[in-house]
mmCIF file of C-alpha atoms in Angstrom:
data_model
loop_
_atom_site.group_PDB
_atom_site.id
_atom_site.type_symbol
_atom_site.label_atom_id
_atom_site.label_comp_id
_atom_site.label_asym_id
_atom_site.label_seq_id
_atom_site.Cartn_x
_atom_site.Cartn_y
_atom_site.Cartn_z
ATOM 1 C CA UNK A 303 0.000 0.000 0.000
ATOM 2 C CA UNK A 304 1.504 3.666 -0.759
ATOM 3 C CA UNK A 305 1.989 5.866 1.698
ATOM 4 C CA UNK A 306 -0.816 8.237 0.931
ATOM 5 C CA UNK A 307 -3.360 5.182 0.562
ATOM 6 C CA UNK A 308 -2.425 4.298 4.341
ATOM 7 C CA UNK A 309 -2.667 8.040 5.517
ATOM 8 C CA UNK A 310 -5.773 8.281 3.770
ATOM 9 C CA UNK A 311 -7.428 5.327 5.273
ATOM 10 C CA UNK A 312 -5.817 6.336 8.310
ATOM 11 C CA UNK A 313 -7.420 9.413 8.460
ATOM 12 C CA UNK A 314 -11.383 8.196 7.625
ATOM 13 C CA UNK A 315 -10.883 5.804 10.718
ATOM 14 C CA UNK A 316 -10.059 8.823 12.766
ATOM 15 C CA UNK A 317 -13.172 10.350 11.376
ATOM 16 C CA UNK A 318 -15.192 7.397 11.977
ATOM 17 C CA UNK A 319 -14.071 7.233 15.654
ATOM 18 C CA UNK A 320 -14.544 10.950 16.365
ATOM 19 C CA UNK A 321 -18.196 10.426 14.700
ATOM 20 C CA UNK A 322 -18.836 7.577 16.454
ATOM 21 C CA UNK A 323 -17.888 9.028 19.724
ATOM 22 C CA UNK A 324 -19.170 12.092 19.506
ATOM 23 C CA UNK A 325 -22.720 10.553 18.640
ATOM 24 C CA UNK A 326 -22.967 7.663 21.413
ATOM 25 C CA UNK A 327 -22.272 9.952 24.204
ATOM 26 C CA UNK A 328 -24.905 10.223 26.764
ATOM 27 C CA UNK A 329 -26.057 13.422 29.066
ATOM 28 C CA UNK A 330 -28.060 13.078 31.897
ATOM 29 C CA UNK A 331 -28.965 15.312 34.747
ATOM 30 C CA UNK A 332 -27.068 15.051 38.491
ATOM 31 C CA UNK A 333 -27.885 16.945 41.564
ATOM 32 C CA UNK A 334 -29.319 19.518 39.220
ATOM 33 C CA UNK A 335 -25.999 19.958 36.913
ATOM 34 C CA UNK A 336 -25.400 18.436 33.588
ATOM 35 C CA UNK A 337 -23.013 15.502 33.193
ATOM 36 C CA UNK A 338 -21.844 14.072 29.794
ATOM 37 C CA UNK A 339 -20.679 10.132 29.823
ATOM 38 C CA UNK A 340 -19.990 7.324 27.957
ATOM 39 C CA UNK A 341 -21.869 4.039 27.824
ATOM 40 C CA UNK A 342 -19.573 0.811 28.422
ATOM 41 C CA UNK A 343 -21.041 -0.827 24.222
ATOM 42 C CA UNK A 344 -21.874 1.299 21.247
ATOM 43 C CA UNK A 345 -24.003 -1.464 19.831
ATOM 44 C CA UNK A 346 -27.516 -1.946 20.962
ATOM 45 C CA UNK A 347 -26.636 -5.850 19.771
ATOM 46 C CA UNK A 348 -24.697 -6.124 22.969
ATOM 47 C CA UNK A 349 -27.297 -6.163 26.416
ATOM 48 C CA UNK A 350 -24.799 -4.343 29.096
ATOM 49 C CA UNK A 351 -24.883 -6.698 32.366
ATOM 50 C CA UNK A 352 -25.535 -2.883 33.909
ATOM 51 C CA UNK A 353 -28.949 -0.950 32.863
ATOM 52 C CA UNK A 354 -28.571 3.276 31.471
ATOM 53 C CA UNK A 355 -28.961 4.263 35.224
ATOM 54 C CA UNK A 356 -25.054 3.215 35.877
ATOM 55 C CA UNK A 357 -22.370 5.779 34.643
ATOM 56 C CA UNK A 358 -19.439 3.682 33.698
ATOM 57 C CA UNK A 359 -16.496 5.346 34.723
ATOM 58 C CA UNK A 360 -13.796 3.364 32.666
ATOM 59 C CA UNK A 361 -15.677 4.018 29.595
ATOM 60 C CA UNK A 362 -16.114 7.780 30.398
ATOM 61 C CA UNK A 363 -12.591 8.391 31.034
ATOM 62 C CA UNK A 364 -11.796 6.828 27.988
ATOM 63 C CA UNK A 365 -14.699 8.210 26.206
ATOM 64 C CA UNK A 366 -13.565 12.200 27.797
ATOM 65 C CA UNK A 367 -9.858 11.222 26.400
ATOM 66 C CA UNK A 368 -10.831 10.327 22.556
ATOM 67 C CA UNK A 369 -13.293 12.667 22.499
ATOM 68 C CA UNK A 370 -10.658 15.703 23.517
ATOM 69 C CA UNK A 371 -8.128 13.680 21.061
ATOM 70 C CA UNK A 372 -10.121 13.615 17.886
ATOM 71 C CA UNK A 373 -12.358 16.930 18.589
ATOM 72 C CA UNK A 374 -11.332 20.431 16.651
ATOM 73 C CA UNK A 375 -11.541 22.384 19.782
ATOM 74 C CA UNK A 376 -15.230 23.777 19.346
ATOM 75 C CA UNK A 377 -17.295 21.510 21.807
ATOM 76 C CA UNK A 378 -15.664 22.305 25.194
ATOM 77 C CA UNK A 379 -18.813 22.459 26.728
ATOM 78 C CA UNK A 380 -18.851 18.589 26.273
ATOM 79 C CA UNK A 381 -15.111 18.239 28.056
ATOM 80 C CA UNK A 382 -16.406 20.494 30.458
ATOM 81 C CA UNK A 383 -19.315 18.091 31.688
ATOM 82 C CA UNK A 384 -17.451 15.210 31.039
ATOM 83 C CA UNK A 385 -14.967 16.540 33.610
ATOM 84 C CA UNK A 386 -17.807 17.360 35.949
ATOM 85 C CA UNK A 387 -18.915 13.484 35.564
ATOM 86 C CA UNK A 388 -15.700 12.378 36.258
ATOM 87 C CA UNK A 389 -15.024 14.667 39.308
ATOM 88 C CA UNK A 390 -18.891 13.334 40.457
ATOM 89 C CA UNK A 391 -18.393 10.031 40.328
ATOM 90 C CA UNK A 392 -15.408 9.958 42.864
ATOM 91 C CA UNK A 393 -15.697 8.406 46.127
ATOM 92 C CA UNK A 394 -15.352 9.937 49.644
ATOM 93 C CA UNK A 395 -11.851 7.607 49.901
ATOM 94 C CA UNK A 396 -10.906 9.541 47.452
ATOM 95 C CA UNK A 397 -10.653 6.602 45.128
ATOM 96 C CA UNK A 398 -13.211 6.022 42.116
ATOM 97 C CA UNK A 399 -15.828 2.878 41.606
ATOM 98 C CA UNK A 400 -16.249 1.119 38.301
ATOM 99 C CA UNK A 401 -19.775 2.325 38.048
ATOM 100 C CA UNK A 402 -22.308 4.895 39.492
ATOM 101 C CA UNK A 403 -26.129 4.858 40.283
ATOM 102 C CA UNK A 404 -28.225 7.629 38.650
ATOM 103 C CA UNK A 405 -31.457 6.153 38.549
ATOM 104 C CA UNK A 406 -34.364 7.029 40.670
ATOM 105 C CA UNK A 407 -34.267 4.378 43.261
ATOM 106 C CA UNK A 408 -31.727 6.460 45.501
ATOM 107 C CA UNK A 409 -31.412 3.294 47.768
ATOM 108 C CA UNK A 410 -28.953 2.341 44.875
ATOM 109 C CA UNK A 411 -27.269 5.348 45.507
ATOM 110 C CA UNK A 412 -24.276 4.268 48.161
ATOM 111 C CA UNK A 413 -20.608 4.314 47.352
ATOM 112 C CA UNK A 414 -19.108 1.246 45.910
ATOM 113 C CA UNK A 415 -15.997 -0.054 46.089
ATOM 114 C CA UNK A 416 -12.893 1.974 44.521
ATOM 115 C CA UNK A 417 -11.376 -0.125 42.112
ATOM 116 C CA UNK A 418 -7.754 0.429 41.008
ATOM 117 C CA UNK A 419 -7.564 0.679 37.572
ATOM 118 C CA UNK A 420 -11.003 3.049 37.566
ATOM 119 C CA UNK A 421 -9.161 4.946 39.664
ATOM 120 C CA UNK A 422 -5.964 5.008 37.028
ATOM 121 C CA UNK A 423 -8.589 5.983 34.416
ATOM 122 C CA UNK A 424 -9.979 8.664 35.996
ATOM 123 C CA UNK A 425 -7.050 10.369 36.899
ATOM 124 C CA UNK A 426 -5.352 10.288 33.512
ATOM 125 C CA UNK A 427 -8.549 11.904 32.224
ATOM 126 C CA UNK A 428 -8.297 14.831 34.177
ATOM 127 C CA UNK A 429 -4.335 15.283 33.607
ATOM 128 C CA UNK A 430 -5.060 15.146 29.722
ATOM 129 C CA UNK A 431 -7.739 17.955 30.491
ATOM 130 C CA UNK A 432 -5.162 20.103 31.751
ATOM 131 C CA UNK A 433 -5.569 19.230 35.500
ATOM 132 C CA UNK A 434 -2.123 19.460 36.850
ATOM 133 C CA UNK A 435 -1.208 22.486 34.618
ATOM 134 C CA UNK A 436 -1.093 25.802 36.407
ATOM 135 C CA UNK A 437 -3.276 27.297 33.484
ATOM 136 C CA UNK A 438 -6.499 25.394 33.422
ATOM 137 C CA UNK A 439 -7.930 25.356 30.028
ATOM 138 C CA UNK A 440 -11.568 24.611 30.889
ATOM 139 C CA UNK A 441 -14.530 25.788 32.947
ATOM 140 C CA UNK A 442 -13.138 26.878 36.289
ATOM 141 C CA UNK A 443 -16.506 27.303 37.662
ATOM 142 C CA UNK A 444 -17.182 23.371 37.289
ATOM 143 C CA UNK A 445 -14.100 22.700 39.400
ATOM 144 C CA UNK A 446 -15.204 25.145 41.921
ATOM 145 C CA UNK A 447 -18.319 23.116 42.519
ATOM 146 C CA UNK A 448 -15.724 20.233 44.243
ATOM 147 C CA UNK A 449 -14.068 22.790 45.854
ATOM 148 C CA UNK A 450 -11.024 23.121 43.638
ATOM 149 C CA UNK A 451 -10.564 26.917 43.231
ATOM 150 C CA UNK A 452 -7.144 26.696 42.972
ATOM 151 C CA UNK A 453 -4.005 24.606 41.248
ATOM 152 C CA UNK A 454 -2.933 23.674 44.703
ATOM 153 C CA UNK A 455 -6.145 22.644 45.390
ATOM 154 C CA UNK A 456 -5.952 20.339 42.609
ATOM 155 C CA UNK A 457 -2.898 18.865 42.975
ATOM 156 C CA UNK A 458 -3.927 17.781 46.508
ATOM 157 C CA UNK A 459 -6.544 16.221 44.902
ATOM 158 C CA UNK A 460 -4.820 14.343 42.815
ATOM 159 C CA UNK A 461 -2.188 13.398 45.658
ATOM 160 C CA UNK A 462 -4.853 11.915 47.851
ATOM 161 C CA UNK A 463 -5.790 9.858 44.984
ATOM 162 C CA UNK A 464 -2.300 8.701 45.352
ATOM 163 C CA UNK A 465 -2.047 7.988 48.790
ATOM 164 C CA UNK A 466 -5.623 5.714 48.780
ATOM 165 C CA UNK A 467 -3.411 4.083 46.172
ATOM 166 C CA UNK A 468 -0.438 3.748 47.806
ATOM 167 C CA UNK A 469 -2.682 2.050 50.731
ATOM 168 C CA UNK A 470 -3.944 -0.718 48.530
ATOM 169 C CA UNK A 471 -0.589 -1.571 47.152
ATOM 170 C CA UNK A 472 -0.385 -5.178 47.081
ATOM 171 C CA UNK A 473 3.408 -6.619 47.741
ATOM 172 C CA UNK A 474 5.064 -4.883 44.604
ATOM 173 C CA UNK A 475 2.189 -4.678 42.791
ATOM 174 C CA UNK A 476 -1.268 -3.644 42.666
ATOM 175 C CA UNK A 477 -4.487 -6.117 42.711
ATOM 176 C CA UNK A 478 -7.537 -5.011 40.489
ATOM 177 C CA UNK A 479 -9.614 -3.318 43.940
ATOM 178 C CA UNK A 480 -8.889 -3.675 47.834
ATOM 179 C CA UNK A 481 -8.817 -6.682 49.322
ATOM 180 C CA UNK A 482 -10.841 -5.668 52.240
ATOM 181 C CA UNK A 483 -13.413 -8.207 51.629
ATOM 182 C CA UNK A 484 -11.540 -11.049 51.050
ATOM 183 C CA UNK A 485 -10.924 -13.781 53.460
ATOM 184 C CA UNK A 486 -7.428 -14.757 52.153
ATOM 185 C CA UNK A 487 -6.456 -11.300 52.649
ATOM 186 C CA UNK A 488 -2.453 -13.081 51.719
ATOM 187 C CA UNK A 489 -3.500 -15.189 49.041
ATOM 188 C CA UNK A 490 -4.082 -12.371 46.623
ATOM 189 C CA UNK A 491 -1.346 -11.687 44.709
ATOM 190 C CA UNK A 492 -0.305 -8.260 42.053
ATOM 191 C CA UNK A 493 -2.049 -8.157 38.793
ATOM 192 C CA UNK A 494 0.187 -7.072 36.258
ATOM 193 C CA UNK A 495 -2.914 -4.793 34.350
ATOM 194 C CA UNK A 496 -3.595 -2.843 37.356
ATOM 195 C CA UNK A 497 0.024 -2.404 38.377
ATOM 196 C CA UNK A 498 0.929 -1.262 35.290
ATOM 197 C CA UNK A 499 -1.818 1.373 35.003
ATOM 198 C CA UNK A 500 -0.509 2.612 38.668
ATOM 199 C CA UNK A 501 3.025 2.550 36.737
ATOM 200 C CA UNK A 502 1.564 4.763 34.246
ATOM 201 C CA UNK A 503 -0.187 6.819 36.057
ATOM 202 C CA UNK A 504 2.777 7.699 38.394
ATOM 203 C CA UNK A 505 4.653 8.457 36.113
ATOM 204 C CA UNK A 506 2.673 10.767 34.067
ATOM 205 C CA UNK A 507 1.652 12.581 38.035
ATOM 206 C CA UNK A 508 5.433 12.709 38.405
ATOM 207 C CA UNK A 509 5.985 14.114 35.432
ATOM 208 C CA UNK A 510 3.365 16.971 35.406
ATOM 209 C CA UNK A 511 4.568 17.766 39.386
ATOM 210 C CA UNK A 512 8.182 18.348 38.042
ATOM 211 C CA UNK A 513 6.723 20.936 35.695
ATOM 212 C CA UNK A 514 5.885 23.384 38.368
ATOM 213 C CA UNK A 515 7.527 24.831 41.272
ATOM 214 C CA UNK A 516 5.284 23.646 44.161
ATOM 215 C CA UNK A 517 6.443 21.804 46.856
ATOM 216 C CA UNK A 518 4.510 18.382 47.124
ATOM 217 C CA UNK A 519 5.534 15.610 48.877
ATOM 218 C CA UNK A 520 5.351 12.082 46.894
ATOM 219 C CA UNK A 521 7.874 9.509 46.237
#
Protein backbone atom coordinates (compact mmCIF):
# COMPACT_ATOMS: atom_id res chain seq x y z
CA UNK A 1 0.00 0.00 0.00
CA UNK A 2 1.50 3.67 -0.76
CA UNK A 3 1.99 5.87 1.70
CA UNK A 4 -0.82 8.24 0.93
CA UNK A 5 -3.36 5.18 0.56
CA UNK A 6 -2.43 4.30 4.34
CA UNK A 7 -2.67 8.04 5.52
CA UNK A 8 -5.77 8.28 3.77
CA UNK A 9 -7.43 5.33 5.27
CA UNK A 10 -5.82 6.34 8.31
CA UNK A 11 -7.42 9.41 8.46
CA UNK A 12 -11.38 8.20 7.62
CA UNK A 13 -10.88 5.80 10.72
CA UNK A 14 -10.06 8.82 12.77
CA UNK A 15 -13.17 10.35 11.38
CA UNK A 16 -15.19 7.40 11.98
CA UNK A 17 -14.07 7.23 15.65
CA UNK A 18 -14.54 10.95 16.37
CA UNK A 19 -18.20 10.43 14.70
CA UNK A 20 -18.84 7.58 16.45
CA UNK A 21 -17.89 9.03 19.72
CA UNK A 22 -19.17 12.09 19.51
CA UNK A 23 -22.72 10.55 18.64
CA UNK A 24 -22.97 7.66 21.41
CA UNK A 25 -22.27 9.95 24.20
CA UNK A 26 -24.90 10.22 26.76
CA UNK A 27 -26.06 13.42 29.07
CA UNK A 28 -28.06 13.08 31.90
CA UNK A 29 -28.96 15.31 34.75
CA UNK A 30 -27.07 15.05 38.49
CA UNK A 31 -27.88 16.94 41.56
CA UNK A 32 -29.32 19.52 39.22
CA UNK A 33 -26.00 19.96 36.91
CA UNK A 34 -25.40 18.44 33.59
CA UNK A 35 -23.01 15.50 33.19
CA UNK A 36 -21.84 14.07 29.79
CA UNK A 37 -20.68 10.13 29.82
CA UNK A 38 -19.99 7.32 27.96
CA UNK A 39 -21.87 4.04 27.82
CA UNK A 40 -19.57 0.81 28.42
CA UNK A 41 -21.04 -0.83 24.22
CA UNK A 42 -21.87 1.30 21.25
CA UNK A 43 -24.00 -1.46 19.83
CA UNK A 44 -27.52 -1.95 20.96
CA UNK A 45 -26.64 -5.85 19.77
CA UNK A 46 -24.70 -6.12 22.97
CA UNK A 47 -27.30 -6.16 26.42
CA UNK A 48 -24.80 -4.34 29.10
CA UNK A 49 -24.88 -6.70 32.37
CA UNK A 50 -25.53 -2.88 33.91
CA UNK A 51 -28.95 -0.95 32.86
CA UNK A 52 -28.57 3.28 31.47
CA UNK A 53 -28.96 4.26 35.22
CA UNK A 54 -25.05 3.21 35.88
CA UNK A 55 -22.37 5.78 34.64
CA UNK A 56 -19.44 3.68 33.70
CA UNK A 57 -16.50 5.35 34.72
CA UNK A 58 -13.80 3.36 32.67
CA UNK A 59 -15.68 4.02 29.59
CA UNK A 60 -16.11 7.78 30.40
CA UNK A 61 -12.59 8.39 31.03
CA UNK A 62 -11.80 6.83 27.99
CA UNK A 63 -14.70 8.21 26.21
CA UNK A 64 -13.57 12.20 27.80
CA UNK A 65 -9.86 11.22 26.40
CA UNK A 66 -10.83 10.33 22.56
CA UNK A 67 -13.29 12.67 22.50
CA UNK A 68 -10.66 15.70 23.52
CA UNK A 69 -8.13 13.68 21.06
CA UNK A 70 -10.12 13.62 17.89
CA UNK A 71 -12.36 16.93 18.59
CA UNK A 72 -11.33 20.43 16.65
CA UNK A 73 -11.54 22.38 19.78
CA UNK A 74 -15.23 23.78 19.35
CA UNK A 75 -17.29 21.51 21.81
CA UNK A 76 -15.66 22.30 25.19
CA UNK A 77 -18.81 22.46 26.73
CA UNK A 78 -18.85 18.59 26.27
CA UNK A 79 -15.11 18.24 28.06
CA UNK A 80 -16.41 20.49 30.46
CA UNK A 81 -19.32 18.09 31.69
CA UNK A 82 -17.45 15.21 31.04
CA UNK A 83 -14.97 16.54 33.61
CA UNK A 84 -17.81 17.36 35.95
CA UNK A 85 -18.91 13.48 35.56
CA UNK A 86 -15.70 12.38 36.26
CA UNK A 87 -15.02 14.67 39.31
CA UNK A 88 -18.89 13.33 40.46
CA UNK A 89 -18.39 10.03 40.33
CA UNK A 90 -15.41 9.96 42.86
CA UNK A 91 -15.70 8.41 46.13
CA UNK A 92 -15.35 9.94 49.64
CA UNK A 93 -11.85 7.61 49.90
CA UNK A 94 -10.91 9.54 47.45
CA UNK A 95 -10.65 6.60 45.13
CA UNK A 96 -13.21 6.02 42.12
CA UNK A 97 -15.83 2.88 41.61
CA UNK A 98 -16.25 1.12 38.30
CA UNK A 99 -19.77 2.33 38.05
CA UNK A 100 -22.31 4.90 39.49
CA UNK A 101 -26.13 4.86 40.28
CA UNK A 102 -28.23 7.63 38.65
CA UNK A 103 -31.46 6.15 38.55
CA UNK A 104 -34.36 7.03 40.67
CA UNK A 105 -34.27 4.38 43.26
CA UNK A 106 -31.73 6.46 45.50
CA UNK A 107 -31.41 3.29 47.77
CA UNK A 108 -28.95 2.34 44.88
CA UNK A 109 -27.27 5.35 45.51
CA UNK A 110 -24.28 4.27 48.16
CA UNK A 111 -20.61 4.31 47.35
CA UNK A 112 -19.11 1.25 45.91
CA UNK A 113 -16.00 -0.05 46.09
CA UNK A 114 -12.89 1.97 44.52
CA UNK A 115 -11.38 -0.13 42.11
CA UNK A 116 -7.75 0.43 41.01
CA UNK A 117 -7.56 0.68 37.57
CA UNK A 118 -11.00 3.05 37.57
CA UNK A 119 -9.16 4.95 39.66
CA UNK A 120 -5.96 5.01 37.03
CA UNK A 121 -8.59 5.98 34.42
CA UNK A 122 -9.98 8.66 36.00
CA UNK A 123 -7.05 10.37 36.90
CA UNK A 124 -5.35 10.29 33.51
CA UNK A 125 -8.55 11.90 32.22
CA UNK A 126 -8.30 14.83 34.18
CA UNK A 127 -4.34 15.28 33.61
CA UNK A 128 -5.06 15.15 29.72
CA UNK A 129 -7.74 17.96 30.49
CA UNK A 130 -5.16 20.10 31.75
CA UNK A 131 -5.57 19.23 35.50
CA UNK A 132 -2.12 19.46 36.85
CA UNK A 133 -1.21 22.49 34.62
CA UNK A 134 -1.09 25.80 36.41
CA UNK A 135 -3.28 27.30 33.48
CA UNK A 136 -6.50 25.39 33.42
CA UNK A 137 -7.93 25.36 30.03
CA UNK A 138 -11.57 24.61 30.89
CA UNK A 139 -14.53 25.79 32.95
CA UNK A 140 -13.14 26.88 36.29
CA UNK A 141 -16.51 27.30 37.66
CA UNK A 142 -17.18 23.37 37.29
CA UNK A 143 -14.10 22.70 39.40
CA UNK A 144 -15.20 25.15 41.92
CA UNK A 145 -18.32 23.12 42.52
CA UNK A 146 -15.72 20.23 44.24
CA UNK A 147 -14.07 22.79 45.85
CA UNK A 148 -11.02 23.12 43.64
CA UNK A 149 -10.56 26.92 43.23
CA UNK A 150 -7.14 26.70 42.97
CA UNK A 151 -4.01 24.61 41.25
CA UNK A 152 -2.93 23.67 44.70
CA UNK A 153 -6.15 22.64 45.39
CA UNK A 154 -5.95 20.34 42.61
CA UNK A 155 -2.90 18.86 42.98
CA UNK A 156 -3.93 17.78 46.51
CA UNK A 157 -6.54 16.22 44.90
CA UNK A 158 -4.82 14.34 42.82
CA UNK A 159 -2.19 13.40 45.66
CA UNK A 160 -4.85 11.91 47.85
CA UNK A 161 -5.79 9.86 44.98
CA UNK A 162 -2.30 8.70 45.35
CA UNK A 163 -2.05 7.99 48.79
CA UNK A 164 -5.62 5.71 48.78
CA UNK A 165 -3.41 4.08 46.17
CA UNK A 166 -0.44 3.75 47.81
CA UNK A 167 -2.68 2.05 50.73
CA UNK A 168 -3.94 -0.72 48.53
CA UNK A 169 -0.59 -1.57 47.15
CA UNK A 170 -0.39 -5.18 47.08
CA UNK A 171 3.41 -6.62 47.74
CA UNK A 172 5.06 -4.88 44.60
CA UNK A 173 2.19 -4.68 42.79
CA UNK A 174 -1.27 -3.64 42.67
CA UNK A 175 -4.49 -6.12 42.71
CA UNK A 176 -7.54 -5.01 40.49
CA UNK A 177 -9.61 -3.32 43.94
CA UNK A 178 -8.89 -3.68 47.83
CA UNK A 179 -8.82 -6.68 49.32
CA UNK A 180 -10.84 -5.67 52.24
CA UNK A 181 -13.41 -8.21 51.63
CA UNK A 182 -11.54 -11.05 51.05
CA UNK A 183 -10.92 -13.78 53.46
CA UNK A 184 -7.43 -14.76 52.15
CA UNK A 185 -6.46 -11.30 52.65
CA UNK A 186 -2.45 -13.08 51.72
CA UNK A 187 -3.50 -15.19 49.04
CA UNK A 188 -4.08 -12.37 46.62
CA UNK A 189 -1.35 -11.69 44.71
CA UNK A 190 -0.31 -8.26 42.05
CA UNK A 191 -2.05 -8.16 38.79
CA UNK A 192 0.19 -7.07 36.26
CA UNK A 193 -2.91 -4.79 34.35
CA UNK A 194 -3.59 -2.84 37.36
CA UNK A 195 0.02 -2.40 38.38
CA UNK A 196 0.93 -1.26 35.29
CA UNK A 197 -1.82 1.37 35.00
CA UNK A 198 -0.51 2.61 38.67
CA UNK A 199 3.02 2.55 36.74
CA UNK A 200 1.56 4.76 34.25
CA UNK A 201 -0.19 6.82 36.06
CA UNK A 202 2.78 7.70 38.39
CA UNK A 203 4.65 8.46 36.11
CA UNK A 204 2.67 10.77 34.07
CA UNK A 205 1.65 12.58 38.03
CA UNK A 206 5.43 12.71 38.41
CA UNK A 207 5.98 14.11 35.43
CA UNK A 208 3.36 16.97 35.41
CA UNK A 209 4.57 17.77 39.39
CA UNK A 210 8.18 18.35 38.04
CA UNK A 211 6.72 20.94 35.70
CA UNK A 212 5.89 23.38 38.37
CA UNK A 213 7.53 24.83 41.27
CA UNK A 214 5.28 23.65 44.16
CA UNK A 215 6.44 21.80 46.86
CA UNK A 216 4.51 18.38 47.12
CA UNK A 217 5.53 15.61 48.88
CA UNK A 218 5.35 12.08 46.89
CA UNK A 219 7.87 9.51 46.24
Amino acid sequence: MKSNELLSDITQCIIRAKNLIGHEKKAMTFYGKKVIHWPLFFSDEVVPTIGNEYMDLCATSIGLISYKLLDDGQSNDFVNQAIRGILTMQNTDKSWPSVMYQGPDISKGKQLDGIINDTCFALNALIACSFLDKTYLYDTSILKEFGLNTFKERTNFVIDSVKWLDKYKEDNGWYYTTTAYFTEVHSILPAASATISVINTLNIIVCKLRLTDINVDIQ
